[in-house]
Amino acid sequence: MNKFVNRFAVAAMIVCLLSPVISAQKAKTYGKLSIKTAYGYLFISNTSEKSFTLEIRGKEVEAIKEGNNPTFIVDEKLLQIVQADTKAFVSANAKLTEEQILEKDKIWESEYLSGAFKKKLELKTEKVTVKDFKTMFWGYTRPSMNEEYDRDYLLTKVVGKEVLALSSSLFIGEKLPDYQNFLADTLATLKISDEPFDIQKLTEEFRKEAEKKTD
């Protein structure tokens, strides 16, 4: 484990990644996992509502295997993938636009974080378009627990009945636009499907690709 893994461990957002070893009988299973690729990882989330994949790309990509949500270190930047069920903050009969859902998610999540920091957070919010996706980029400066990281930012997108959030913590002195571009570039690889992805098929495709590179 390198020095960056040790530093990121104190961000309080370290997470667990499921094993990518899956039998052919469970090729279309529900759940979250990652497949190692030549460019980093392919993250897959199969659900009964909407399934999706994300490409985690970088010169150096490492998966952290502790916690609750998938987290990676990508070229020394922390990337966490969080999925929130909209039932937690949207009433069952509500008819909301994507922008309204993202706003409610932001309020819900920021209220929880304000409780963790024991101080109401001052949020900065920007509605942005990534490819043709309507997304929200928002974050805050940490009022405490800011010895190494002084800001946290998220890029959020509605996917089915969930809000997908890509989040990162910024080291003191790092430039916010670099992180916004990093999260946007990652979200731009998002592929959504009405059916679960065939994990066995994807694994085999990446295995063949790796073999070609070594020939």
PDB file of C-alpha atoms in Angstrom:
ATOM      1  CA  MET A   1       0.000   0.000   0.000  1.00  0.00           C
ATOM      2  CA  ASN A   2       1.601   3.262  -1.093  1.00  0.00           C
ATOM      3  CA  LYS A   3       1.808   6.565   0.764  1.00  0.00           C
ATOM      4  CA  PHE A   4      -1.234   7.987  -1.041  1.00  0.00           C
ATOM      5  CA  VAL A   5      -3.422   5.111   0.184  1.00  0.00           C
ATOM      6  CA  ASN A   6      -2.386   5.878   3.742  1.00  0.00           C
ATOM      7  CA  ARG A   7      -3.186   9.580   3.286  1.00  0.00           C
ATOM      8  CA  PHE A   8      -6.566   8.919   1.711  1.00  0.00           C
ATOM      9  CA  ALA A   9      -7.503   6.573   4.539  1.00  0.00           C
ATOM     10  CA  VAL A  10      -8.063   9.554   6.832  1.00  0.00           C
ATOM     11  CA  ALA A  11     -10.685  11.089   4.538  1.00  0.00           C
ATOM     12  CA  ALA A  12     -13.414   9.129   6.349  1.00  0.00           C
ATOM     13  CA  MET A  13     -14.787   7.978   2.995  1.00  0.00           C
ATOM     14  CA  ILE A  14     -12.799   4.768   2.447  1.00  0.00           C
ATOM     15  CA  VAL A  15     -14.855   1.977   0.974  1.00  0.00           C
ATOM     16  CA  CYS A  16     -15.142  -1.636  -0.080  1.00  0.00           C
ATOM     17  CA  LEU A  17     -14.944  -3.110  -3.567  1.00  0.00           C
ATOM     18  CA  LEU A  18     -16.539  -6.488  -4.312  1.00  0.00           C
ATOM     19  CA  SER A  19     -14.493  -9.229  -5.947  1.00  0.00           C
ATOM     20  CA  PRO A  20     -14.799  -9.323  -9.747  1.00  0.00           C
ATOM     21  CA  VAL A  21     -14.620 -13.142  -9.762  1.00  0.00           C
ATOM     22  CA  ILE A  22     -18.107 -14.255 -10.854  1.00  0.00           C
ATOM     23  CA  SER A  23     -19.318 -17.609 -12.140  1.00  0.00           C
ATOM     24  CA  ALA A  24     -21.009 -17.962 -15.518  1.00  0.00           C
ATOM     25  CA  GLN A  25     -24.236 -18.906 -13.722  1.00  0.00           C
ATOM     26  CA  LYS A  26     -24.256 -15.466 -12.092  1.00  0.00           C
ATOM     27  CA  ALA A  27     -23.219 -13.549 -15.202  1.00  0.00           C
ATOM     28  CA  LYS A  28     -26.253 -11.257 -14.955  1.00  0.00           C
ATOM     29  CA  THR A  29     -26.400 -10.843 -11.213  1.00  0.00           C
ATOM     30  CA  TYR A  30     -27.448  -7.739  -9.302  1.00  0.00           C
ATOM     31  CA  GLY A  31     -24.872  -5.857  -7.288  1.00  0.00           C
ATOM     32  CA  LYS A  32     -21.741  -3.720  -7.571  1.00  0.00           C
ATOM     33  CA  LEU A  33     -18.310  -4.827  -8.718  1.00  0.00           C
ATOM     34  CA  SER A  34     -15.282  -3.777 -10.714  1.00  0.00           C
ATOM     35  CA  ILE A  35     -13.239  -5.357 -13.472  1.00  0.00           C
ATOM     36  CA  LYS A  36      -9.544  -4.548 -13.848  1.00  0.00           C
ATOM     37  CA  THR A  37      -8.786  -3.070 -17.258  1.00  0.00           C
ATOM     38  CA  ALA A  38      -5.802  -1.721 -19.162  1.00  0.00           C
ATOM     39  CA  TYR A  39      -6.906   1.844 -18.328  1.00  0.00           C
ATOM     40  CA  GLY A  40      -7.861   1.244 -14.681  1.00  0.00           C
ATOM     41  CA  TYR A  41     -11.227  -0.284 -13.753  1.00  0.00           C
ATOM     42  CA  LEU A  42     -14.683  -0.745 -15.182  1.00  0.00           C
ATOM     43  CA  PHE A  43     -17.218  -0.241 -12.391  1.00  0.00           C
ATOM     44  CA  ILE A  44     -20.554  -2.015 -12.848  1.00  0.00           C
ATOM     45  CA  SER A  45     -23.800  -1.550 -10.943  1.00  0.00           C
ATOM     46  CA  ASN A  46     -26.583  -3.989 -11.818  1.00  0.00           C
ATOM     47  CA  THR A  47     -30.004  -3.237 -10.315  1.00  0.00           C
ATOM     48  CA  SER A  48     -33.597  -4.217 -11.064  1.00  0.00           C
ATOM     49  CA  GLU A  49     -34.392  -0.627 -12.137  1.00  0.00           C
ATOM     50  CA  LYS A  50     -31.434   0.702 -14.140  1.00  0.00           C
ATOM     51  CA  SER A  51     -27.926  -0.700 -14.497  1.00  0.00           C
ATOM     52  CA  PHE A  52     -24.840   1.275 -15.419  1.00  0.00           C
ATOM     53  CA  THR A  53     -21.099   1.142 -16.010  1.00  0.00           C
ATOM     54  CA  LEU A  54     -18.393   3.735 -15.378  1.00  0.00           C
ATOM     55  CA  GLU A  55     -14.834   3.721 -16.643  1.00  0.00           C
ATOM     56  CA  ILE A  56     -12.292   4.656 -13.981  1.00  0.00           C
ATOM     57  CA  ARG A  57      -9.378   5.883 -16.088  1.00  0.00           C
ATOM     58  CA  GLY A  58      -5.911   7.102 -15.182  1.00  0.00           C
ATOM     59  CA  LYS A  59      -2.176   6.471 -15.428  1.00  0.00           C
ATOM     60  CA  GLU A  60      -2.269   5.000 -11.918  1.00  0.00           C
ATOM     61  CA  VAL A  61      -5.563   3.644 -10.583  1.00  0.00           C
ATOM     62  CA  GLU A  62      -5.893   1.775  -7.305  1.00  0.00           C
ATOM     63  CA  ALA A  63      -9.002   0.351  -5.659  1.00  0.00           C
ATOM     64  CA  ILE A  64      -9.425   0.769  -1.893  1.00  0.00           C
ATOM     65  CA  LYS A  65     -10.999  -2.259  -0.246  1.00  0.00           C
ATOM     66  CA  GLU A  66     -12.413  -0.911   3.004  1.00  0.00           C
ATOM     67  CA  GLY A  67     -15.795   0.567   3.883  1.00  0.00           C
ATOM     68  CA  ASN A  68     -19.207   0.700   2.209  1.00  0.00           C
ATOM     69  CA  ASN A  69     -18.964   2.382  -1.214  1.00  0.00           C
ATOM     70  CA  PRO A  70     -16.475   1.804  -4.036  1.00  0.00           C
ATOM     71  CA  THR A  71     -13.505   4.162  -3.800  1.00  0.00           C
ATOM     72  CA  PHE A  72     -10.482   4.537  -6.036  1.00  0.00           C
ATOM     73  CA  ILE A  73      -7.307   6.582  -6.104  1.00  0.00           C
ATOM     74  CA  VAL A  74      -6.889   7.913  -9.638  1.00  0.00           C
ATOM     75  CA  ASP A  75      -3.600   9.692 -10.297  1.00  0.00           C
ATOM     76  CA  GLU A  76      -3.492  10.762  -6.640  1.00  0.00           C
ATOM     77  CA  LYS A  77      -7.116  11.941  -6.628  1.00  0.00           C
ATOM     78  CA  LEU A  78      -9.735  10.226  -4.487  1.00  0.00           C
ATOM     79  CA  LEU A  79     -12.892   9.070  -6.281  1.00  0.00           C
ATOM     80  CA  GLN A  80     -15.883   7.655  -4.431  1.00  0.00           C
ATOM     81  CA  ILE A  81     -18.998   6.248  -6.078  1.00  0.00           C
ATOM     82  CA  VAL A  82     -22.172   6.669  -4.022  1.00  0.00           C
ATOM     83  CA  GLN A  83     -25.703   5.567  -4.944  1.00  0.00           C
ATOM     84  CA  ALA A  84     -28.660   6.959  -2.989  1.00  0.00           C
ATOM     85  CA  ASP A  85     -32.195   5.603  -3.337  1.00  0.00           C
ATOM     86  CA  THR A  86     -34.521   8.531  -4.012  1.00  0.00           C
ATOM     87  CA  LYS A  87     -37.063   7.013  -1.583  1.00  0.00           C
ATOM     88  CA  ALA A  88     -34.905   8.484   1.180  1.00  0.00           C
ATOM     89  CA  PHE A  89     -35.768  12.081   0.227  1.00  0.00           C
ATOM     90  CA  VAL A  90     -38.599  12.021  -2.361  1.00  0.00           C
ATOM     91  CA  SER A  91     -42.190  11.085  -1.471  1.00  0.00           C
ATOM     92  CA  ALA A  92     -43.662   8.128  -3.360  1.00  0.00           C
ATOM     93  CA  ASN A  93     -46.215  10.120  -5.401  1.00  0.00           C
ATOM     94  CA  ALA A  94     -44.044  13.134  -6.149  1.00  0.00           C
ATOM     95  CA  LYS A  95     -43.597  14.061  -9.816  1.00  0.00           C
ATOM     96  CA  LEU A  96     -40.258  15.837  -9.936  1.00  0.00           C
ATOM     97  CA  THR A  97     -37.856  16.819 -12.680  1.00  0.00           C
ATOM     98  CA  GLU A  98     -34.275  15.562 -12.600  1.00  0.00           C
ATOM     99  CA  GLU A  99     -33.111  18.989 -11.441  1.00  0.00           C
ATOM    100  CA  GLN A 100     -35.594  18.929  -8.553  1.00  0.00           C
ATOM    101  CA  ILE A 101     -34.498  15.432  -7.530  1.00  0.00           C
ATOM    102  CA  LEU A 102     -30.855  16.488  -7.531  1.00  0.00           C
ATOM    103  CA  GLU A 103     -31.705  19.542  -5.434  1.00  0.00           C
ATOM    104  CA  LYS A 104     -33.524  17.396  -2.855  1.00  0.00           C
ATOM    105  CA  ASP A 105     -30.629  14.951  -2.803  1.00  0.00           C
ATOM    106  CA  LYS A 106     -28.208  17.819  -2.165  1.00  0.00           C
ATOM    107  CA  ILE A 107     -30.300  19.128   0.728  1.00  0.00           C
ATOM    108  CA  TRP A 108     -30.715  15.644   2.226  1.00  0.00           C
ATOM    109  CA  GLU A 109     -27.020  14.804   1.970  1.00  0.00           C
ATOM    110  CA  SER A 110     -25.815  18.220   3.172  1.00  0.00           C
ATOM    111  CA  GLU A 111     -28.076  18.066   6.235  1.00  0.00           C
ATOM    112  CA  TYR A 112     -26.516  14.741   7.177  1.00  0.00           C
ATOM    113  CA  LEU A 113     -23.009  16.113   6.640  1.00  0.00           C
ATOM    114  CA  SER A 114     -23.807  19.253   8.639  1.00  0.00           C
ATOM    115  CA  GLY A 115     -24.693  16.954  11.522  1.00  0.00           C
ATOM    116  CA  ALA A 116     -21.410  15.090  11.143  1.00  0.00           C
ATOM    117  CA  PHE A 117     -19.437  18.352  11.176  1.00  0.00           C
ATOM    118  CA  LYS A 118     -21.747  19.805  13.856  1.00  0.00           C
ATOM    119  CA  LYS A 119     -22.099  22.975  11.833  1.00  0.00           C
ATOM    120  CA  LYS A 120     -24.363  24.004   8.966  1.00  0.00           C
ATOM    121  CA  LEU A 121     -22.374  23.811   5.740  1.00  0.00           C
ATOM    122  CA  GLU A 122     -22.187  26.681   3.271  1.00  0.00           C
ATOM    123  CA  LEU A 123     -22.764  25.034  -0.093  1.00  0.00           C
ATOM    124  CA  LYS A 124     -21.581  26.084  -3.525  1.00  0.00           C
ATOM    125  CA  THR A 125     -23.732  24.710  -6.343  1.00  0.00           C
ATOM    126  CA  GLU A 126     -23.530  24.693 -10.125  1.00  0.00           C
ATOM    127  CA  LYS A 127     -25.848  23.024 -12.614  1.00  0.00           C
ATOM    128  CA  VAL A 128     -23.750  21.566 -15.399  1.00  0.00           C
ATOM    129  CA  THR A 129     -24.245  19.426 -18.491  1.00  0.00           C
ATOM    130  CA  VAL A 130     -21.901  16.483 -19.010  1.00  0.00           C
ATOM    131  CA  LYS A 131     -22.373  15.081 -22.514  1.00  0.00           C
ATOM    132  CA  ASP A 132     -26.170  15.214 -22.633  1.00  0.00           C
ATOM    133  CA  PHE A 133     -26.557  14.487 -18.907  1.00  0.00           C
ATOM    134  CA  LYS A 134     -28.160  17.002 -16.556  1.00  0.00           C
ATOM    135  CA  THR A 135     -25.990  17.046 -13.472  1.00  0.00           C
ATOM    136  CA  MET A 136     -25.288  19.067 -10.343  1.00  0.00           C
ATOM    137  CA  PHE A 137     -21.817  19.950  -9.077  1.00  0.00           C
ATOM    138  CA  TRP A 138     -21.841  20.967  -5.454  1.00  0.00           C
ATOM    139  CA  GLY A 139     -19.642  21.019  -2.402  1.00  0.00           C
ATOM    140  CA  TYR A 140     -18.360  22.888   0.620  1.00  0.00           C
ATOM    141  CA  THR A 141     -15.329  23.927   2.594  1.00  0.00           C
ATOM    142  CA  ARG A 142     -14.822  21.778   5.670  1.00  0.00           C
ATOM    143  CA  PRO A 143     -15.381  23.633   8.957  1.00  0.00           C
ATOM    144  CA  SER A 144     -13.346  20.950  10.797  1.00  0.00           C
ATOM    145  CA  MET A 145     -11.449  17.715  10.097  1.00  0.00           C
ATOM    146  CA  ASN A 146      -9.535  19.806   7.569  1.00  0.00           C
ATOM    147  CA  GLU A 147      -5.896  19.161   8.417  1.00  0.00           C
ATOM    148  CA  GLU A 148      -5.219  17.592   4.984  1.00  0.00           C
ATOM    149  CA  TYR A 149      -8.503  17.926   3.092  1.00  0.00           C
ATOM    150  CA  ASP A 150     -10.237  21.290   3.189  1.00  0.00           C
ATOM    151  CA  ARG A 151     -13.072  20.753   0.660  1.00  0.00           C
ATOM    152  CA  ASP A 152     -15.454  18.020  -0.518  1.00  0.00           C
ATOM    153  CA  TYR A 153     -17.272  18.115  -3.864  1.00  0.00           C
ATOM    154  CA  LEU A 154     -19.793  15.903  -5.631  1.00  0.00           C
ATOM    155  CA  LEU A 155     -21.083  15.558  -9.176  1.00  0.00           C
ATOM    156  CA  THR A 156     -24.574  14.017  -9.159  1.00  0.00           C
ATOM    157  CA  LYS A 157     -26.816  12.442 -11.797  1.00  0.00           C
ATOM    158  CA  VAL A 158     -30.228  10.741 -11.651  1.00  0.00           C
ATOM    159  CA  VAL A 159     -30.065   7.107 -12.770  1.00  0.00           C
ATOM    160  CA  GLY A 160     -33.419   5.356 -12.553  1.00  0.00           C
ATOM    161  CA  LYS A 161     -34.642   5.537  -8.957  1.00  0.00           C
ATOM    162  CA  GLU A 162     -31.234   6.443  -7.600  1.00  0.00           C
ATOM    163  CA  VAL A 163     -28.954   9.435  -7.530  1.00  0.00           C
ATOM    164  CA  LEU A 164     -25.442   8.554  -8.597  1.00  0.00           C
ATOM    165  CA  ALA A 165     -22.791  10.724  -6.967  1.00  0.00           C
ATOM    166  CA  LEU A 166     -19.119  10.913  -7.835  1.00  0.00           C
ATOM    167  CA  SER A 167     -17.329  12.601  -4.967  1.00  0.00           C
ATOM    168  CA  SER A 168     -13.828  13.623  -4.035  1.00  0.00           C
ATOM    169  CA  SER A 169     -11.985  15.310  -1.188  1.00  0.00           C
ATOM    170  CA  LEU A 170      -9.475  18.005  -2.098  1.00  0.00           C
ATOM    171  CA  PHE A 171      -6.101  18.383  -0.461  1.00  0.00           C
ATOM    172  CA  ILE A 172      -5.342  21.869   0.814  1.00  0.00           C
ATOM    173  CA  GLY A 173      -4.185  24.115  -2.022  1.00  0.00           C
ATOM    174  CA  GLU A 174      -5.468  21.958  -4.886  1.00  0.00           C
ATOM    175  CA  LYS A 175      -7.432  23.626  -7.687  1.00  0.00           C
ATOM    176  CA  LEU A 176     -11.175  22.997  -7.775  1.00  0.00           C
ATOM    177  CA  PRO A 177     -11.501  23.134 -11.623  1.00  0.00           C
ATOM    178  CA  ASP A 178      -9.075  20.207 -11.873  1.00  0.00           C
ATOM    179  CA  TYR A 179     -11.397  18.117  -9.737  1.00  0.00           C
ATOM    180  CA  GLN A 180     -14.546  19.269 -11.513  1.00  0.00           C
ATOM    181  CA  ASN A 181     -13.015  18.212 -14.822  1.00  0.00           C
ATOM    182  CA  PHE A 182     -11.868  14.914 -13.298  1.00  0.00           C
ATOM    183  CA  LEU A 183     -15.364  14.052 -12.048  1.00  0.00           C
ATOM    184  CA  ALA A 184     -16.983  15.219 -15.300  1.00  0.00           C
ATOM    185  CA  ASP A 185     -14.598  13.142 -17.427  1.00  0.00           C
ATOM    186  CA  THR A 186     -15.446  10.086 -15.351  1.00  0.00           C
ATOM    187  CA  LEU A 187     -19.189  10.672 -15.548  1.00  0.00           C
ATOM    188  CA  ALA A 188     -18.905  11.131 -19.317  1.00  0.00           C
ATOM    189  CA  THR A 189     -18.124   7.395 -19.556  1.00  0.00           C
ATOM    190  CA  LEU A 190     -21.492   6.510 -17.973  1.00  0.00           C
ATOM    191  CA  LYS A 191     -23.509   3.892 -19.850  1.00  0.00           C
ATOM    192  CA  ILE A 192     -27.046   3.121 -18.662  1.00  0.00           C
ATOM    193  CA  SER A 193     -29.041  -0.009 -19.459  1.00  0.00           C
ATOM    194  CA  ASP A 194     -32.565  -1.250 -18.728  1.00  0.00           C
ATOM    195  CA  GLU A 195     -31.091  -4.734 -18.316  1.00  0.00           C
ATOM    196  CA  PRO A 196     -28.248  -5.909 -16.060  1.00  0.00           C
ATOM    197  CA  PHE A 197     -24.879  -6.117 -17.759  1.00  0.00           C
ATOM    198  CA  ASP A 198     -23.454  -9.569 -18.519  1.00  0.00           C
ATOM    199  CA  ILE A 199     -20.445  -9.615 -16.198  1.00  0.00           C
ATOM    200  CA  GLN A 200     -18.999 -12.816 -17.601  1.00  0.00           C
ATOM    201  CA  LYS A 201     -19.118 -11.411 -21.128  1.00  0.00           C
ATOM    202  CA  LEU A 202     -17.457  -8.129 -20.077  1.00  0.00           C
ATOM    203  CA  THR A 203     -14.766  -9.977 -18.146  1.00  0.00           C
ATOM    204  CA  GLU A 204     -14.002 -12.148 -21.160  1.00  0.00           C
ATOM    205  CA  GLU A 205     -13.802  -9.103 -23.450  1.00  0.00           C
ATOM    206  CA  PHE A 206     -11.243  -7.397 -21.203  1.00  0.00           C
ATOM    207  CA  ARG A 207      -9.268 -10.649 -20.861  1.00  0.00           C
ATOM    208  CA  LYS A 208      -8.994 -10.951 -24.647  1.00  0.00           C
ATOM    209  CA  GLU A 209      -8.021  -7.285 -24.910  1.00  0.00           C
ATOM    210  CA  ALA A 210      -5.244  -7.798 -22.373  1.00  0.00           C
ATOM    211  CA  GLU A 211      -3.984 -10.857 -24.235  1.00  0.00           C
ATOM    212  CA  LYS A 212      -3.759  -8.881 -27.488  1.00  0.00           C
ATOM    213  CA  LYS A 213      -1.605  -6.250 -25.800  1.00  0.00           C
ATOM    214  CA  THR A 214       0.840  -8.913 -24.575  1.00  0.00           C
ATOM    215  CA  ASP A 215       1.158 -10.711 -27.936  1.00  0.00           C
TER     216      ASP A 215
END
